[in-house]
Coordinates of C-alpha atoms in Angstrom, one line a residue:
M27 CA 131.9 25.7 68.1
N28 CA 134.2 27.7 65.7
N29 CA 134.0 31.5 65.3
H30 CA 132.2 31.2 62.0
N31 CA 129.4 29.2 63.5
L32 CA 129.3 31.4 66.6
S33 CA 129.0 34.5 64.4
R34 CA 126.0 32.9 62.5
L35 CA 124.4 31.9 65.8
F36 CA 124.9 35.4 67.1
A37 CA 123.5 37.0 64.0
V38 CA 120.3 35.0 64.5
A39 CA 120.1 36.0 68.2
L40 CA 120.7 39.6 67.2
A41 CA 117.9 39.7 64.7
A42 CA 115.5 37.9 67.1
G43 CA 116.5 40.0 70.1
T44 CA 116.2 43.2 68.3
M45 CA 112.7 42.4 67.2
L46 CA 111.6 41.4 70.7
T47 CA 113.2 44.2 72.7
A48 CA 113.4 47.3 70.5
P49 CA 110.4 49.6 70.6
M50 CA 108.5 50.1 67.3
A51 CA 109.2 53.8 67.2
T52 CA 112.5 55.4 68.2
A53 CA 112.9 59.1 69.0
Q54 CA 114.7 61.0 66.4
A55 CA 118.4 61.2 67.4
Q56 CA 119.7 64.7 68.0
E57 CA 122.8 66.1 66.3
G58 CA 125.9 65.5 68.3
P59 CA 129.2 63.6 68.4
G60 CA 127.4 60.3 67.6
A61 CA 125.7 61.5 64.4
G62 CA 126.1 58.9 61.7
V63 CA 127.3 56.2 64.1
T64 CA 125.4 53.1 65.1
V65 CA 125.8 51.5 68.5
R66 CA 125.0 47.8 68.7
M67 CA 123.8 47.4 72.2
A68 CA 122.8 44.3 74.2
Q69 CA 120.9 43.7 77.5
A70 CA 120.9 40.9 80.0
T71 CA 118.3 38.1 80.1
W72 CA 117.2 39.2 83.6
D73 CA 114.5 41.8 83.3
T74 CA 115.7 43.8 86.3
G75 CA 118.6 45.0 84.0
W76 CA 116.4 46.3 81.3
F77 CA 115.6 49.7 82.9
P78 CA 119.3 50.7 83.0
A79 CA 119.7 49.5 79.5
A80 CA 116.8 51.7 78.4
V81 CA 118.2 54.8 80.2
Y82 CA 121.7 54.5 78.7
K83 CA 120.2 53.9 75.2
Q84 CA 118.3 57.1 75.5
L85 CA 121.4 59.0 76.7
L86 CA 123.3 57.7 73.7
E87 CA 120.5 58.8 71.4
R88 CA 120.7 62.3 72.9
L89 CA 124.3 62.4 71.8
G90 CA 123.2 61.7 68.3
Y91 CA 124.0 57.9 68.1
T92 CA 121.7 55.5 66.5
V93 CA 121.2 52.6 68.9
E94 CA 120.5 49.1 67.5
G95 CA 118.8 46.9 70.0
P96 CA 119.3 46.3 72.8
T97 CA 119.5 42.6 72.0
T98 CA 118.7 40.3 74.9
L99 CA 121.5 37.8 75.4
D100 CA 122.9 35.4 78.0
N101 CA 126.3 36.2 79.5
P102 CA 128.5 33.8 77.5
P103 CA 127.4 34.9 74.0
F104 CA 127.4 38.6 75.0
Y105 CA 131.0 38.5 76.3
Q106 CA 132.1 36.5 73.3
A107 CA 130.4 39.0 70.9
V108 CA 131.6 42.2 72.6
S109 CA 135.2 40.9 72.7
Q110 CA 135.0 40.1 68.9
G111 CA 133.4 43.4 68.0
D112 CA 130.1 41.8 67.0
L113 CA 128.5 44.0 69.7
D114 CA 129.6 47.3 71.1
L115 CA 128.4 47.3 74.7
W116 CA 125.9 46.5 77.5
V117 CA 125.4 48.1 80.9
N118 CA 124.5 44.9 82.7
G119 CA 127.9 43.6 83.8
W120 CA 128.0 42.4 87.4
F121 CA 131.4 42.4 89.0
P122 CA 133.0 40.5 90.6
L123 CA 130.2 37.9 89.7
H124 CA 131.2 38.1 86.0
N125 CA 134.9 37.8 86.7
T126 CA 134.5 34.2 85.4
Y127 CA 134.1 35.7 81.8
E128 CA 137.3 37.8 82.0
D129 CA 139.4 35.5 79.9
T130 CA 136.8 36.0 77.1
Y131 CA 135.9 39.7 77.3
S132 CA 139.5 40.9 78.0
Q133 CA 140.5 39.8 74.5
G134 CA 138.8 42.9 73.1
A135 CA 136.6 44.7 75.6
E136 CA 136.8 46.5 78.9
L137 CA 134.9 47.8 81.9
V138 CA 134.0 51.5 81.9
G139 CA 132.3 53.4 84.7
N140 CA 129.6 52.2 87.1
V141 CA 125.9 52.0 86.7
A142 CA 125.5 51.3 90.4
Q143 CA 128.4 50.8 92.8
G144 CA 128.5 48.3 95.7
G145 CA 124.8 48.0 96.4
A146 CA 124.0 44.9 94.4
L147 CA 123.6 42.1 97.0
E148 CA 123.1 38.4 96.4
G149 CA 122.1 35.5 98.7
Y150 CA 119.6 33.0 99.9
L151 CA 116.3 33.7 101.6
V152 CA 113.7 31.7 103.5
D153 CA 110.2 32.6 104.6
K154 CA 110.2 34.0 108.1
A155 CA 107.7 31.5 109.4
S156 CA 109.9 28.6 108.5
I157 CA 113.0 30.3 109.9
E158 CA 111.2 30.4 113.3
K159 CA 109.5 27.0 113.0
F160 CA 112.7 25.0 112.1
D161 CA 115.3 27.3 113.6
I162 CA 117.0 27.8 110.2
K163 CA 120.2 29.8 110.2
S164 CA 122.2 28.6 107.1
L165 CA 122.2 26.3 104.1
E166 CA 123.6 23.6 106.4
D167 CA 120.1 23.3 108.0
F168 CA 118.8 22.0 104.7
K169 CA 120.6 18.7 105.4
R170 CA 118.1 18.0 108.2
D171 CA 115.3 15.6 107.2
E172 CA 112.4 17.7 108.7
V173 CA 113.6 20.8 106.8
K174 CA 114.1 18.9 103.5
E175 CA 110.6 17.4 103.8
A176 CA 109.0 20.8 104.5
F177 CA 110.7 22.5 101.4
D178 CA 110.2 19.5 99.1
R179 CA 107.4 20.6 96.7
D180 CA 108.1 18.1 93.9
G181 CA 108.5 14.9 96.0
D182 CA 112.1 14.1 95.1
G183 CA 113.2 14.1 98.7
K184 CA 115.2 17.3 98.4
A185 CA 114.5 20.9 99.4
D186 CA 113.5 23.0 96.4
L187 CA 115.7 26.1 95.8
V188 CA 114.7 28.7 93.2
A189 CA 118.1 29.1 91.6
C190 CA 119.5 30.7 88.4
P191 CA 119.0 29.7 84.8
P192 CA 122.0 28.2 82.9
G193 CA 124.3 30.9 81.6
W194 CA 123.8 33.4 84.4
G195 CA 126.8 34.2 86.6
C196 CA 124.9 33.3 89.8
E197 CA 124.4 29.8 88.4
I198 CA 128.1 29.2 88.6
T199 CA 128.3 30.3 92.2
I200 CA 125.2 28.4 93.3
E201 CA 126.5 25.2 91.6
H202 CA 129.9 25.8 93.4
H203 CA 128.0 26.1 96.7
L204 CA 126.1 22.9 96.2
D205 CA 129.4 21.0 95.9
A206 CA 131.4 23.0 98.5
Y207 CA 128.7 22.5 101.2
E208 CA 127.9 18.9 100.1
L209 CA 124.3 19.8 99.4
R210 CA 123.7 17.7 96.2
D211 CA 121.8 15.1 98.0
H212 CA 119.7 17.6 100.0
V213 CA 118.9 20.6 97.7
N214 CA 117.3 20.6 94.3
P215 CA 118.2 23.8 92.3
I216 CA 115.3 24.9 90.0
K217 CA 116.9 26.5 86.9
A218 CA 113.8 27.3 84.9
S219 CA 112.8 30.9 84.0
Y220 CA 113.7 32.9 87.1
S221 CA 110.7 35.2 86.9
A222 CA 108.3 32.2 86.5
S223 CA 109.9 30.2 89.2
M224 CA 109.8 33.2 91.6
A225 CA 106.2 33.9 90.7
D226 CA 105.5 30.3 91.7
A227 CA 107.4 30.7 95.0
V228 CA 105.5 33.9 95.8
A229 CA 102.2 32.0 95.2
A230 CA 103.4 29.2 97.4
Y231 CA 104.3 31.7 100.1
G232 CA 100.8 33.1 99.8
E233 CA 99.4 29.7 100.5
G234 CA 101.5 29.3 103.6
D235 CA 104.1 26.9 102.1
P236 CA 107.8 27.2 103.0
I237 CA 110.1 28.7 100.3
L238 CA 113.8 28.9 99.7
F239 CA 115.1 31.1 97.0
Y240 CA 118.2 32.9 95.7
T241 CA 117.8 36.6 94.8
W242 CA 119.8 39.7 94.2
T243 CA 119.2 43.4 94.7
P244 CA 117.9 45.5 93.1
N245 CA 115.0 43.1 92.3
W246 CA 111.2 43.1 92.6
T247 CA 111.4 40.0 94.8
V248 CA 112.6 42.0 97.9
D249 CA 109.7 44.4 97.4
T250 CA 107.1 41.6 97.2
L251 CA 108.7 39.6 99.9
K252 CA 110.4 42.0 102.3
P253 CA 113.5 40.9 104.2
G254 CA 112.8 41.1 107.9
E255 CA 109.0 41.0 107.5
D256 CA 108.2 38.2 105.1
V257 CA 111.5 36.5 104.5
M258 CA 115.1 36.4 106.0
W259 CA 118.5 36.3 104.4
I260 CA 120.2 33.1 105.7
E261 CA 123.9 32.5 105.9
V262 CA 126.3 30.0 104.2
P263 CA 128.1 27.5 106.5
E264 CA 131.4 29.2 105.5
V265 CA 132.4 31.6 102.7
N266 CA 133.6 29.5 99.8
L267 CA 133.6 31.1 96.3
P268 CA 134.6 29.9 92.8
E269 CA 138.2 30.2 91.9
A270 CA 137.7 33.4 89.9
Q271 CA 136.4 35.1 93.0
K272 CA 138.6 33.6 95.7
D273 CA 140.3 36.9 96.5
L274 CA 136.9 38.4 97.3
E275 CA 135.9 36.0 100.0
D276 CA 136.3 38.7 102.8
A277 CA 133.7 40.8 101.0
A278 CA 131.1 38.1 101.1
T279 CA 130.4 38.8 104.8
L280 CA 128.6 42.2 105.1
D281 CA 127.6 44.4 107.9
G282 CA 124.1 45.9 108.3
V283 CA 122.2 43.6 105.9
N284 CA 118.5 44.4 106.6
G285 CA 116.6 41.2 107.3
C286 CA 119.5 38.9 107.8
I287 CA 119.5 36.3 110.6
N288 CA 122.9 37.6 111.8
D289 CA 125.0 40.8 111.7
P290 CA 127.5 40.7 110.1
C291 CA 125.8 38.5 107.6
K292 CA 127.7 35.7 105.9
L293 CA 125.8 36.0 102.6
G294 CA 128.4 33.9 100.7
F295 CA 128.4 36.3 97.7
P296 CA 130.4 39.6 97.6
A297 CA 128.6 42.8 97.0
N298 CA 128.6 43.6 93.2
D299 CA 129.1 46.7 91.1
I300 CA 126.8 46.9 88.0
R301 CA 129.1 48.1 85.2
P302 CA 129.1 48.8 81.5
V303 CA 131.3 46.5 79.3
V304 CA 132.4 48.0 76.0
N305 CA 134.3 46.9 73.0
S306 CA 137.7 48.5 73.2
A307 CA 138.0 49.5 69.5
F308 CA 134.6 51.1 69.6
L309 CA 135.5 52.9 72.8
E310 CA 138.7 54.3 71.2
E311 CA 136.7 55.6 68.2
N312 CA 134.0 57.2 70.4
P313 CA 135.5 59.2 73.2
A314 CA 132.1 60.7 73.9
V315 CA 130.7 57.3 74.8
Q316 CA 133.6 56.7 77.2
A317 CA 133.1 60.1 78.9
L318 CA 129.4 59.4 79.2
L319 CA 129.9 56.0 80.8
E320 CA 132.4 57.3 83.2
A321 CA 130.1 60.1 84.3
A322 CA 126.7 58.5 84.4
S323 CA 125.1 56.3 87.1
I324 CA 121.7 55.4 88.4
P325 CA 120.9 55.3 92.2
I326 CA 120.2 51.7 93.1
E327 CA 117.1 52.8 94.9
D328 CA 115.7 54.1 91.6
I329 CA 116.4 50.8 89.9
F330 CA 114.6 49.1 92.7
A331 CA 111.6 51.4 92.4
Q332 CA 111.4 50.8 88.6
N333 CA 111.7 47.0 89.1
A334 CA 108.7 47.2 91.5
K335 CA 106.7 48.9 88.7
M336 CA 107.6 46.1 86.3
N337 CA 106.4 43.5 88.8
N338 CA 103.1 45.4 89.2
G339 CA 102.3 45.0 85.5
E340 CA 104.4 47.7 83.8
G341 CA 106.8 45.3 82.2
D342 CA 106.3 45.8 78.4
A343 CA 109.1 47.3 76.3
E344 CA 107.0 50.4 75.9
D345 CA 106.6 50.7 79.7
I346 CA 110.3 50.3 80.3
E347 CA 111.1 53.0 77.6
R348 CA 108.6 55.3 79.3
H349 CA 110.2 54.6 82.8
A350 CA 113.6 55.5 81.3
S351 CA 112.2 58.7 79.8
E352 CA 110.5 59.7 83.0
W353 CA 113.7 59.1 85.0
I354 CA 115.8 61.2 82.6
E355 CA 113.2 64.0 82.8
A356 CA 113.2 63.9 86.6
N357 CA 117.0 64.1 86.6
E358 CA 117.4 66.5 83.7
E359 CA 120.0 68.8 85.3
L360 CA 122.2 65.9 86.3
V361 CA 121.8 64.3 82.8
S362 CA 122.6 67.5 81.0
G363 CA 125.9 67.7 82.9
W364 CA 126.8 64.1 81.8
L365 CA 125.9 65.0 78.2
E366 CA 128.0 68.1 78.2
T367 CA 130.9 66.2 79.6
A368 CA 130.5 63.6 76.7
R369 CA 130.3 66.3 74.0
A370 CA 133.4 68.1 75.4
A371 CA 135.3 64.8 75.2
A372 CA 134.5 64.5 71.5
D373 CA 135.8 68.0 70.6

């Protein structure tokens, strides 16, 4: 696909995404260093990232910026768009998981600050009853016939795994694992809508059926199915990461993971930082934005708590905007300090 066609495709996505995700009414932007400047913002397709996007949008508006979006996009089109200057930023970068997109975004964008540092875990979980019944400890156990049969819900002879939709960074790692651990003939990765697939898995768990799923934190899944009580993190046979993450393999075994079958826990995914990714030219022209992104962050526990609210029925765009406003109000002193730092950088 050439750049002209990509730009046309992106324009359609931008228009559609803005209509779907932007609230009908936006608070009047205050005067500040961003007065007269529009920020074209994106957000990830996974809904657990929408709360941070809403918080940062409102922070930018407090600096006087007009925020367009956020437009919901998959990873590949976002990283292409932000590097080309078709978008200005998002706050949903997962690193090192998104290192696979570095060749794209590094052409015109960069990482600035941290939304949440080090607490974003990834891995595979199994219901606790099946852990005990089948003595499951790692993905290797899904090569056993009795385990495959128990977890085979569609009758194809393979254990069903709730995996990641195409275009997500975790899809690349899971696909790598299926090959590295020779699981293609034993595990069926479900790549449909993650929220719908997990809702189906939760329902199956409620009926007493075995479930195997990938998840990450913060996420509503580990509130609904609590590690150590309802489910357990299982290990990978050995740590084996995609080429772009090879130098992080030591970080894929973690101490003190609550609800893991072992300690240290060989999760097979390094802990991630959630980071803003910003167009470099935009950043140079807007020092207030750079200062804000370097100063601001959201405790991962607060993201987790908001994600639980979404799972309990407060998942509309208006709900998420309200959650963001409530979080900012509850942390007003901290937020005021960030904004003062940003305003000073623009002077």
